[in-house]
Amino acid sequence: MSNKSKTMIEVNDVTMRFHMNLDKILSLKEFVTRKLSGKLVYQDFTALEHVSFTVRRGETFGLIGRNGAGKSTMLKVISGILKPTEGSVVCNGNIVPMLELGSGFDMDLTGRENIFLNGAILGYSEAFLKEKYEEIVAFSELGQFIETPIRNYSSGMLARLAFSVASVVKPEVLIVDEILAVGDAAFQEKSRARMLELMGGGTTVLFVSHSLEQIRQMCRHVAWLENGRIKMVGRAEDVCAVYSI
């Protein structure tokens, strides 16, 4: 198999079920009492059901679907954050997931300290981060705020910092959840340009967006999720055309 056609992500018949407690329990004592008396009420919720698709090396693959369709759960399973109840996911490359931006940040630390913390979580060495530090700060446009504790940042500032750290290298697989919808119009355009640069450099991108325009513009193939199942997989233009109807 040539490098060009190599499969980077293979999702094989993935099902994800959650065992949820339906009661509103306000204290540990109440939980223990109900548990011992057998009065806890549980319900299984299936977020994904028999989902399969493949993503080829170097392509940008889109995931679309309404809220609650299972897109974010699918990204977490591919990233290794969640283990599927059934099925498997094979990833042939290092993954940088940009999910729940800022989740790897410490709100009491400054932007500068969080660059090194978040970078270490993503697997970058301290030497590499020192070398790229000025580039990260410049891209984030945070200026003097880089020395401020990030609890004072707006969500847009956090997103800019997270995107700047995550996209400073060319990962083999980049997982992006609505990142381009965060921040002002100018930063969205800059993020889009960086994404296109990564894609042009051979990075494989898995991209979720509610904007069909962005999906059409950036993706070659798309999977449409509905109620946790695959509704359609195919060329971006074809799937988006049916989805918009």
Coordinates of N, CA and C in Angstrom, one line a residue:
M1 N 0.8 -1.2 0.0 CA 0.0 0.0 0.0 C 0.9 1.2 0.0
S2 N 0.6 2.2 -0.9 CA 1.4 3.4 -0.9 C 1.1 4.3 0.2
N3 N 2.1 5.2 0.6 CA 1.9 6.1 1.6 C 0.7 7.0 1.4
K4 N 0.4 7.3 0.1 CA -0.6 8.3 -0.3 C -2.0 7.7 0.1
S5 N -2.2 6.4 -0.1 CA -3.5 5.8 0.1 C -3.5 5.1 1.5
K6 N -2.5 5.3 2.4 CA -2.5 4.6 3.6 C -3.6 5.1 4.5
T7 N -4.3 4.1 5.2 CA -5.3 4.5 6.2 C -4.7 5.0 7.4
M8 N -5.1 6.2 7.9 CA -4.6 6.7 9.1 C -5.5 6.5 10.3
I9 N -6.8 6.5 10.1 CA -7.8 6.2 11.1 C -8.8 5.2 10.6
E10 N -8.9 4.1 11.4 CA -9.9 3.1 11.0 C -10.8 2.9 12.2
V11 N -12.1 3.3 11.9 CA -13.1 3.1 13.0 C -13.9 1.8 12.6
N12 N -13.8 0.8 13.4 CA -14.4 -0.5 13.1 C -15.6 -0.8 14.0
D13 N -16.8 -0.6 13.5 CA -18.1 -1.1 14.2 C -18.1 -0.6 15.6
V14 N -17.9 0.7 15.9 CA -17.8 1.2 17.2 C -19.2 1.5 17.8
T15 N -19.4 1.0 19.0 CA -20.6 1.3 19.8 C -20.2 1.8 21.1
M16 N -20.8 2.9 21.6 CA -20.5 3.5 22.9 C -21.7 3.7 23.7
R17 N -21.8 2.9 24.8 CA -23.0 3.0 25.7 C -22.6 3.6 27.1
F18 N -23.4 4.4 27.6 CA -23.2 5.0 28.9 C -24.3 4.5 29.9
H19 N -23.8 4.1 31.1 CA -24.7 3.7 32.2 C -25.0 4.8 33.1
M20 N -26.2 5.4 32.9 CA -26.4 6.7 33.6 C -27.4 6.6 34.8
N21 N -27.1 7.3 35.9 CA -28.0 7.3 37.0 C -29.1 8.4 36.8
L22 N -30.3 8.1 36.8 CA -31.4 9.0 36.5 C -31.8 9.9 37.7
D23 N -31.4 9.5 38.9 CA -31.8 10.2 40.1 C -31.0 11.5 40.3
K24 N -31.6 12.5 40.8 CA -30.8 13.7 41.3 C -30.4 13.5 42.7
I25 N -29.2 13.1 43.0 CA -28.7 12.8 44.3 C -27.8 14.0 44.8
L26 N -28.1 14.5 45.9 CA -27.4 15.8 46.4 C -26.3 15.5 47.4
S27 N -26.3 14.3 48.0 CA -25.3 14.0 49.0 C -24.8 12.5 48.9
L28 N -23.6 12.3 49.4 CA -23.0 11.0 49.5 C -23.9 10.0 50.3
K29 N -24.4 10.6 51.4 CA -25.3 9.8 52.3 C -26.5 9.3 51.6
E30 N -27.1 10.2 50.8 CA -28.3 9.8 50.0 C -28.0 8.7 49.0
F31 N -26.8 8.9 48.4 CA -26.4 7.9 47.4 C -26.2 6.5 48.0
V32 N -25.5 6.5 49.2 CA -25.2 5.2 49.8 C -26.6 4.6 50.3
T33 N -27.5 5.4 50.9 CA -28.8 4.9 51.3 C -29.6 4.3 50.2
R34 N -29.6 5.0 49.0 CA -30.4 4.5 47.9 C -29.7 3.2 47.3
K35 N -28.4 3.2 47.3 CA -27.6 2.1 46.7 C -27.9 0.8 47.5
L36 N -27.8 1.0 48.9 CA -28.0 -0.2 49.8 C -29.5 -0.7 49.7
S37 N -30.4 0.2 49.5 CA -31.8 -0.2 49.4 C -32.3 -0.6 48.0
G38 N -31.3 -0.5 47.1 CA -31.6 -0.9 45.7 C -32.5 0.0 45.0
K39 N -32.6 1.3 45.4 CA -33.5 2.2 44.8 C -32.9 3.1 43.8
L40 N -31.6 2.9 43.4 CA -31.0 3.7 42.4 C -31.6 3.3 41.0
V41 N -31.9 4.3 40.2 CA -32.5 4.0 38.9 C -31.5 4.3 37.8
Y42 N -31.1 3.3 37.0 CA -30.1 3.5 36.0 C -30.8 3.3 34.6
Q43 N -30.2 4.0 33.6 CA -30.6 3.8 32.2 C -29.4 3.8 31.3
D44 N -29.4 2.8 30.4 CA -28.3 2.8 29.4 C -28.6 3.8 28.3
F45 N -27.6 4.6 27.9 CA -27.8 5.5 26.8 C -26.7 5.1 25.7
T46 N -27.2 4.9 24.5 CA -26.3 4.5 23.4 C -26.0 5.8 22.6
A47 N -24.7 6.3 22.8 CA -24.3 7.5 22.1 C -23.8 7.2 20.6
L48 N -23.2 6.0 20.4 CA -22.8 5.6 19.1 C -23.2 4.1 18.9
E49 N -23.6 3.8 17.7 CA -24.1 2.4 17.4 C -23.5 2.0 16.1
H50 N -22.6 1.0 16.1 CA -22.1 0.3 14.9 C -21.6 1.3 13.9
V51 N -20.7 2.2 14.4 CA -20.1 3.3 13.5 C -18.8 2.8 12.9
S52 N -18.7 2.9 11.5 CA -17.5 2.5 10.8 C -17.2 3.5 9.7
F53 N -15.9 3.9 9.6 CA -15.4 4.7 8.5 C -13.9 4.7 8.6
T54 N -13.3 5.1 7.5 CA -11.8 5.2 7.4 C -11.4 6.6 6.9
V55 N -10.3 7.0 7.4 CA -9.7 8.3 7.0 C -8.3 8.0 6.4
R56 N -8.1 8.5 5.2 CA -6.8 8.3 4.5 C -5.7 9.3 4.9
R57 N -4.5 8.9 4.8 CA -3.4 9.8 5.1 C -3.5 11.1 4.3
G58 N -3.3 12.2 5.0 CA -3.2 13.5 4.3 C -4.6 14.2 4.0
E59 N -5.7 13.5 4.2 CA -7.0 14.1 3.9 C -7.6 14.8 5.1
T60 N -8.5 15.7 4.8 CA -9.3 16.3 5.8 C -10.7 15.7 5.7
F61 N -11.0 15.0 6.8 CA -12.3 14.3 6.8 C -13.3 15.0 7.8
G62 N -14.5 15.2 7.3 CA -15.4 16.0 8.1 C -16.4 15.1 8.8
L63 N -16.9 15.5 10.0 CA -18.0 14.9 10.7 C -19.1 15.9 10.9
I64 N -20.3 15.6 10.4 CA -21.4 16.5 10.6 C -22.6 15.8 11.2
G65 N -23.5 16.6 11.7 CA -24.7 16.0 12.4 C -25.2 17.1 13.4
R66 N -26.5 16.9 13.8 CA -27.1 17.9 14.7 C -26.5 17.7 16.1
N67 N -26.8 18.6 17.0 CA -26.4 18.5 18.4 C -26.9 17.2 19.0
G68 N -26.1 16.4 19.7 CA -26.5 15.2 20.3 C -26.4 14.0 19.3
A69 N -25.9 14.2 18.1 CA -25.8 13.1 17.1 C -24.7 12.1 17.5
G70 N -23.7 12.5 18.3 CA -22.6 11.6 18.7 C -21.2 12.1 18.2
K71 N -21.2 13.3 17.6 CA -19.9 13.7 17.0 C -18.8 13.9 18.0
S72 N -19.0 14.5 19.2 CA -18.0 14.8 20.2 C -17.6 13.5 20.8
T73 N -18.6 12.5 21.0 CA -18.2 11.2 21.6 C -17.3 10.5 20.6
M74 N -17.6 10.6 19.3 CA -16.8 9.9 18.3 C -15.3 10.4 18.4
L75 N -15.2 11.7 18.5 CA -13.8 12.3 18.5 C -13.1 11.9 19.8
K76 N -13.8 11.8 20.9 CA -13.2 11.3 22.2 C -12.7 9.9 22.1
V77 N -13.5 9.0 21.4 CA -13.2 7.6 21.2 C -11.9 7.5 20.3
I78 N -11.9 8.3 19.3 CA -10.7 8.3 18.3 C -9.5 8.8 19.1
S79 N -9.7 9.8 19.9 CA -8.5 10.4 20.6 C -8.0 9.5 21.7
G80 N -8.8 8.5 22.1 CA -8.4 7.6 23.2 C -8.9 8.1 24.6
I81 N -9.7 9.1 24.6 CA -10.2 9.6 25.9 C -11.3 8.7 26.4
L82 N -12.1 8.1 25.5 CA -13.1 7.1 25.9 C -12.8 5.8 25.2
K83 N -13.0 4.7 25.9 CA -12.8 3.4 25.3 C -14.2 2.9 24.9
P84 N -14.3 2.5 23.6 CA -15.6 2.0 23.1 C -16.2 0.8 23.8
T85 N -17.5 0.7 24.0 CA -18.1 -0.5 24.6 C -17.9 -1.7 23.7
E86 N -18.0 -1.5 22.4 CA -17.8 -2.5 21.4 C -17.0 -1.9 20.2
G87 N -16.4 -2.8 19.4 CA -15.6 -2.3 18.2 C -14.3 -1.8 18.6
S88 N -13.6 -1.2 17.6 CA -12.2 -0.7 17.8 C -11.9 0.4 16.9
V89 N -10.9 1.2 17.3 CA -10.3 2.3 16.5 C -8.8 2.1 16.4
V90 N -8.3 2.1 15.2 CA -6.9 2.0 14.9 C -6.4 3.3 14.3
C91 N -5.4 3.9 15.0 CA -4.8 5.2 14.5 C -3.3 4.9 14.2
N92 N -2.9 5.2 13.0 CA -1.5 5.0 12.6 C -0.7 6.3 12.6
G93 N -0.6 6.9 13.7 CA 0.2 8.2 13.8 C -0.1 8.9 15.1
N94 N 0.7 9.9 15.4 CA 0.5 10.6 16.7 C -0.6 11.6 16.5
I95 N -1.5 11.6 17.5 CA -2.7 12.5 17.4 C -2.6 13.7 18.3
V96 N -3.0 14.8 17.8 CA -3.1 16.0 18.6 C -4.6 16.4 18.6
P97 N -5.3 16.1 19.7 CA -6.7 16.4 19.8 C -7.0 17.8 20.3
M98 N -7.7 18.6 19.5 CA -8.1 20.0 20.0 C -9.6 19.9 20.4
L99 N -9.8 19.2 21.6 CA -11.2 19.1 22.1 C -11.3 19.8 23.4
E100 N -12.4 20.4 23.6 CA -12.7 21.1 24.9 C -11.5 22.0 25.2
L101 N -11.3 23.0 24.4 CA -10.2 23.8 24.5 C -9.9 24.3 25.9
G102 N -8.6 24.2 26.3 CA -8.2 24.7 27.6 C -8.4 23.7 28.7
S103 N -8.9 22.5 28.3 CA -9.1 21.5 29.4 C -7.8 21.0 30.0
G104 N -6.7 21.2 29.3 CA -5.4 20.8 29.9 C -4.7 22.0 30.5
F105 N -5.4 23.1 30.7 CA -4.8 24.3 31.3 C -5.1 24.4 32.8
D106 N -4.2 25.0 33.5 CA -4.3 25.3 35.0 C -4.7 26.8 35.1
M107 N -5.9 27.1 35.6 CA -6.4 28.4 35.6 C -5.6 29.4 36.5
D108 N -4.9 28.8 37.4 CA -4.1 29.7 38.3 C -2.7 30.1 37.8
L109 N -2.3 29.4 36.7 CA -1.0 29.7 36.1 C -1.2 30.7 35.0
T110 N 0.0 31.3 34.6 CA -0.1 32.3 33.6 C -0.1 31.7 32.2
G111 N -0.4 32.5 31.2 CA -0.4 32.0 29.8 C 1.0 31.3 29.5
R112 N 2.1 31.9 29.9 CA 3.4 31.4 29.6 C 3.6 30.0 30.2
E113 N 3.2 29.9 31.5 CA 3.4 28.6 32.2 C 2.5 27.6 31.6
N114 N 1.3 28.0 31.1 CA 0.4 27.0 30.5 C 0.8 26.5 29.2
I115 N 1.6 27.3 28.5 CA 2.2 26.9 27.2 C 3.1 25.6 27.5
F116 N 3.9 25.7 28.6 CA 4.8 24.6 28.9 C 4.0 23.4 29.4
L117 N 3.0 23.7 30.3 CA 2.1 22.6 30.8 C 1.3 21.9 29.7
N118 N 0.6 22.7 28.9 CA -0.2 22.1 27.8 C 0.7 21.4 26.8
G119 N 1.8 22.0 26.5 CA 2.7 21.5 25.5 C 3.3 20.1 26.0
A120 N 3.5 20.0 27.3 CA 4.0 18.7 27.9 C 2.9 17.7 27.8
I121 N 1.7 18.1 28.0 CA 0.5 17.1 27.9 C 0.4 16.6 26.5
L122 N 0.7 17.5 25.5 CA 0.6 17.1 24.1 C 1.8 16.3 23.6
G123 N 2.8 16.2 24.5 CA 4.0 15.4 24.2 C 5.2 16.1 23.7
Y124 N 5.2 17.5 23.8 CA 6.3 18.3 23.3 C 7.4 18.4 24.4
S125 N 8.6 18.4 24.0 CA 9.7 18.5 25.0 C 9.8 20.0 25.4
E126 N 10.4 20.2 26.6 CA 10.6 21.6 27.1 C 11.5 22.3 26.2
A127 N 12.6 21.7 25.7 CA 13.5 22.3 24.7 C 12.8 22.8 23.5
F128 N 11.9 21.9 23.0 CA 11.2 22.3 21.7 C 10.2 23.5 22.0
L129 N 9.6 23.4 23.2 CA 8.6 24.5 23.5 C 9.4 25.9 23.7
K130 N 10.6 25.8 24.3 CA 11.4 27.0 24.4 C 11.8 27.6 23.1
E131 N 12.1 26.7 22.2 CA 12.5 27.1 20.8 C 11.3 27.7 20.1
K132 N 10.1 27.2 20.3 CA 8.9 27.7 19.6 C 8.1 28.7 20.4
Y133 N 8.6 29.1 21.6 CA 7.8 29.9 22.5 C 7.4 31.3 21.8
E134 N 8.3 32.0 21.3 CA 8.0 33.3 20.7 C 7.0 33.1 19.5
E135 N 7.1 32.1 18.8 CA 6.2 31.8 17.6 C 4.8 31.6 18.2
I136 N 4.7 30.8 19.3 CA 3.4 30.5 19.9 C 2.7 31.8 20.4
V137 N 3.5 32.6 21.1 CA 2.9 33.9 21.6 C 2.5 34.8 20.5
A138 N 3.4 34.9 19.5 CA 3.1 35.8 18.4 C 1.8 35.4 17.7
F139 N 1.6 34.0 17.5 CA 0.4 33.5 16.8 C -0.8 33.8 17.6
S140 N -0.7 33.6 18.9 CA -1.9 33.8 19.8 C -2.3 35.2 20.0
E141 N -1.4 36.2 19.6 CA -1.7 37.6 19.7 C -2.1 38.1 21.1
L142 N -1.6 37.4 22.1 CA -1.9 37.7 23.5 C -1.0 38.8 24.1
G143 N 0.1 39.0 23.5 CA 1.0 40.1 23.9 C 1.4 40.0 25.4
Q144 N 1.2 41.1 26.1 CA 1.5 41.2 27.5 C 0.7 40.3 28.4
F145 N -0.5 39.9 27.9 CA -1.4 39.0 28.7 C -0.9 37.6 28.9
I146 N 0.2 37.3 28.2 CA 0.8 36.0 28.3 C 1.4 35.8 29.7
E147 N 1.6 36.9 30.4 CA 2.1 36.8 31.8 C 1.0 36.9 32.9
T148 N -0.2 36.9 32.4 CA -1.4 37.0 33.3 C -2.0 35.7 33.6
P149 N -2.5 35.4 34.8 CA -3.1 34.1 35.1 C -4.3 33.9 34.1
I150 N -4.5 32.7 33.6 CA -5.5 32.6 32.5 C -6.9 32.6 33.0
R151 N -7.1 32.6 34.4 CA -8.5 32.7 34.9 C -9.1 34.0 34.5
N152 N -8.2 35.0 34.1 CA -8.7 36.3 33.6 C -8.9 36.4 32.1
Y153 N -8.6 35.3 31.4 CA -8.8 35.3 30.0 C -10.3 35.1 29.6
S154 N -10.6 35.6 28.5 CA -12.0 35.3 27.9 C -11.8 34.0 27.2
S155 N -13.0 33.4 26.8 CA -13.0 32.1 26.1 C -12.2 32.2 24.8
G156 N -12.3 33.3 24.1 CA -11.6 33.5 22.9 C -10.1 33.6 23.1
M157 N -9.6 34.2 24.2 CA -8.2 34.2 24.4 C -7.7 32.8 24.8
L158 N -8.5 32.0 25.5 CA -8.1 30.7 25.8 C -8.0 29.8 24.6
A159 N -9.0 30.0 23.7 CA -9.0 29.3 22.4 C -7.8 29.6 21.6
R160 N -7.4 30.9 21.5 CA -6.3 31.3 20.7 C -5.0 30.7 21.3
L161 N -4.8 30.7 22.6 CA -3.6 30.1 23.2 C -3.6 28.6 22.9
A162 N -4.7 27.9 23.1 CA -4.8 26.4 22.9 C -4.5 26.1 21.5
F163 N -5.0 26.8 20.5 CA -4.8 26.5 19.1 C -3.3 26.8 18.8
S164 N -2.8 27.9 19.3 CA -1.4 28.2 19.0 C -0.4 27.1 19.5
V165 N -0.7 26.6 20.7 CA 0.2 25.5 21.2 C 0.0 24.2 20.4
A166 N -1.2 23.9 20.1 CA -1.5 22.6 19.5 C -1.0 22.6 18.0
S167 N -1.0 23.7 17.4 CA -0.7 23.7 15.9 C 0.7 24.2 15.6
V168 N 1.5 24.3 16.6 CA 2.9 24.8 16.4 C 3.8 23.7 15.7
V169 N 3.4 22.5 15.8 CA 4.1 21.4 15.0 C 3.1 20.9 14.0
K170 N 3.6 20.0 13.1 CA 2.8 19.3 12.2 C 2.5 17.9 12.7
P171 N 1.4 17.7 13.4 CA 1.1 16.4 13.9 C 0.7 15.5 12.8
E172 N 0.8 14.2 12.9 CA 0.3 13.3 11.9 C -1.2 13.3 11.7
V173 N -1.9 13.4 12.9 CA -3.3 13.4 12.9 C -3.8 14.6 13.8
L174 N -4.6 15.5 13.3 CA -5.1 16.6 14.1 C -6.6 16.5 14.2
I175 N -7.1 16.5 15.4 CA -8.6 16.4 15.6 C -9.1 17.7 16.1
V176 N -10.0 18.3 15.3 CA -10.5 19.6 15.5 C -12.0 19.7 15.7
D177 N -12.4 20.2 16.9 CA -13.9 20.3 17.1 C -14.3 21.8 17.2
E178 N -14.8 22.3 16.1 CA -15.3 23.7 16.1 C -14.3 24.8 16.4
I179 N -13.0 24.4 16.3 CA -12.0 25.4 16.7 C -12.1 26.7 15.9
L180 N -12.5 26.6 14.6 CA -12.5 27.8 13.8 C -13.6 28.7 14.0
A181 N -14.6 28.3 14.8 CA -15.7 29.1 15.2 C -15.4 30.0 16.4
V182 N -14.2 29.9 17.0 CA -13.9 30.6 18.2 C -13.0 31.8 17.9
G183 N -13.2 32.8 18.7 CA -12.4 34.0 18.5 C -13.0 35.0 17.4
D184 N -12.4 36.1 17.2 CA -12.9 37.1 16.3 C -12.7 36.6 14.8
A185 N -13.2 37.4 13.9 CA -13.2 37.0 12.5 C -11.7 36.9 12.0
A186 N -10.9 37.8 12.4 CA -9.5 37.9 11.9 C -8.8 36.6 12.4
F187 N -9.0 36.2 13.7 CA -8.3 35.0 14.2 C -8.8 33.8 13.5
Q188 N -10.1 33.7 13.3 CA -10.7 32.6 12.6 C -10.0 32.4 11.2
E189 N -9.8 33.5 10.5 CA -9.2 33.4 9.2 C -7.8 33.0 9.3
K190 N -7.1 33.4 10.4 CA -5.7 33.0 10.6 C -5.6 31.6 10.9
S191 N -6.5 31.1 11.8 CA -6.6 29.7 12.1 C -6.8 28.8 10.9
R192 N -7.8 29.3 10.1 CA -8.1 28.6 8.8 C -6.8 28.4 7.9
A193 N -6.1 29.6 7.8 CA -4.9 29.5 7.0 C -3.8 28.5 7.6
R194 N -3.7 28.5 9.0 CA -2.8 27.6 9.6 C -3.2 26.1 9.3
M195 N -4.6 25.9 9.4 CA -5.1 24.6 9.1 C -4.8 24.1 7.7
L196 N -5.0 25.0 6.8 CA -4.7 24.7 5.4 C -3.2 24.4 5.2
E197 N -2.4 25.1 5.9 CA -0.9 24.9 5.9 C -0.6 23.5 6.4
L198 N -1.2 23.1 7.5 CA -1.0 21.8 8.1 C -1.5 20.7 7.1
M199 N -2.7 21.0 6.5 CA -3.2 20.0 5.6 C -2.3 19.9 4.3
G200 N -1.8 21.0 3.9 CA -0.9 21.0 2.7 C 0.4 20.3 3.0
G201 N 0.8 20.2 4.3 CA 2.0 19.6 4.7 C 1.9 18.1 5.0
G202 N 0.7 17.5 4.7 CA 0.5 16.1 4.8 C -0.2 15.7 6.1
T203 N -0.6 16.6 7.0 CA -1.3 16.3 8.2 C -2.7 15.7 7.9
T204 N -3.1 14.7 8.5 CA -4.5 14.1 8.4 C -5.3 14.9 9.4
V205 N -6.5 15.4 9.0 CA -7.3 16.2 9.9 C -8.7 15.6 9.9
L206 N -9.2 15.4 11.2 CA -10.6 15.0 11.4 C -11.3 16.3 12.0
F207 N -12.3 16.8 11.2 CA -12.8 18.1 11.5 C -14.3 18.1 11.7
V208 N -14.8 18.6 12.8 CA -16.2 18.7 13.1 C -16.6 20.2 13.1
S209 N -17.6 20.5 12.3 CA -18.1 21.9 12.3 C -19.6 21.9 12.0
H210 N -20.3 22.9 12.5 CA -21.7 23.1 12.2 C -21.9 23.9 10.9
S211 N -20.7 24.5 10.4 CA -20.7 25.3 9.2 C -20.5 24.4 8.0
L212 N -21.6 24.2 7.2 CA -21.4 23.3 6.0 C -20.5 24.0 5.0
E213 N -20.5 25.3 5.0 CA -19.6 26.1 4.1 C -18.1 25.7 4.4
Q214 N -17.8 25.7 5.7 CA -16.4 25.3 6.1 C -16.1 23.8 5.7
I215 N -17.1 23.0 6.0 CA -16.9 21.5 5.7 C -16.7 21.4 4.2
R216 N -17.5 22.0 3.4 CA -17.4 21.9 1.9 C -16.0 22.4 1.4
Q217 N -15.6 23.5 2.1 CA -14.3 24.2 1.7 C -13.1 23.4 2.1
M218 N -13.1 22.7 3.2 CA -11.9 22.1 3.8 C -11.9 20.6 3.7
C219 N -13.0 19.9 3.5 CA -13.0 18.5 3.6 C -13.2 17.8 2.2
R220 N -12.6 16.6 2.1 CA -12.7 15.8 0.9 C -13.9 14.9 1.1
H221 N -13.9 14.2 2.2 CA -14.9 13.2 2.5 C -15.6 13.6 3.9
V222 N -16.8 13.1 4.0 CA -17.6 13.5 5.2 C -18.4 12.3 5.7
A223 N -18.5 12.1 7.0 CA -19.4 11.2 7.6 C -20.5 11.9 8.3
W224 N -21.8 11.6 8.0 CA -23.0 12.2 8.6 C -23.5 11.3 9.7
L225 N -23.4 11.8 11.0 CA -24.0 11.0 12.1 C -25.4 11.5 12.5
E226 N -26.3 10.6 12.7 CA -27.6 10.9 13.2 C -28.0 9.9 14.2
N227 N -28.4 10.4 15.4 CA -28.8 9.5 16.6 C -27.7 8.4 16.8
G228 N -26.5 8.8 16.7 CA -25.4 7.8 17.0 C -25.1 6.8 15.9
R229 N -25.8 6.9 14.8 CA -25.5 6.0 13.7 C -25.0 6.8 12.4
I230 N -24.3 6.1 11.6 CA -23.9 6.7 10.3 C -25.1 6.7 9.4
K231 N -25.4 8.0 8.9 CA -26.5 8.1 8.0 C -26.0 8.1 6.6
M232 N -24.8 8.6 6.4 CA -24.2 8.7 5.0 C -22.7 9.0 5.1
V233 N -21.9 8.4 4.3 CA -20.5 8.7 4.1 C -20.2 8.8 2.6
G234 N -19.4 9.9 2.3 CA -19.1 10.1 0.9 C -18.4 11.4 0.7
R235 N -18.3 11.8 -0.6 CA -17.7 13.1 -0.9 C -18.4 14.2 -0.2
A236 N -17.6 15.2 0.2 CA -18.2 16.3 1.0 C -19.4 17.0 0.3
E237 N -19.2 17.3 -1.0 CA -20.3 18.0 -1.7 C -21.6 17.2 -1.7
D238 N -21.5 15.8 -1.9 CA -22.6 15.0 -2.0 C -23.3 14.9 -0.7
V239 N -22.6 14.6 0.4 CA -23.2 14.5 1.7 C -23.8 15.8 2.2
C240 N -23.1 16.9 2.0 CA -23.6 18.2 2.5 C -24.9 18.6 1.7
A241 N -24.9 18.2 0.4 CA -26.1 18.5 -0.4 C -27.3 17.8 0.2
V242 N -27.2 16.5 0.5 CA -28.3 15.7 1.1 C -28.6 16.2 2.5
Y243 N -27.6 16.5 3.3 CA -27.8 17.0 4.7 C -28.6 18.3 4.7
S244 N -28.3 19.2 3.8 CA -29.0 20.5 3.8 C -30.4 20.4 3.4
I245 N -30.8 19.3 2.7 CA -32.2 19.1 2.4 C -33.0 18.7 3.6

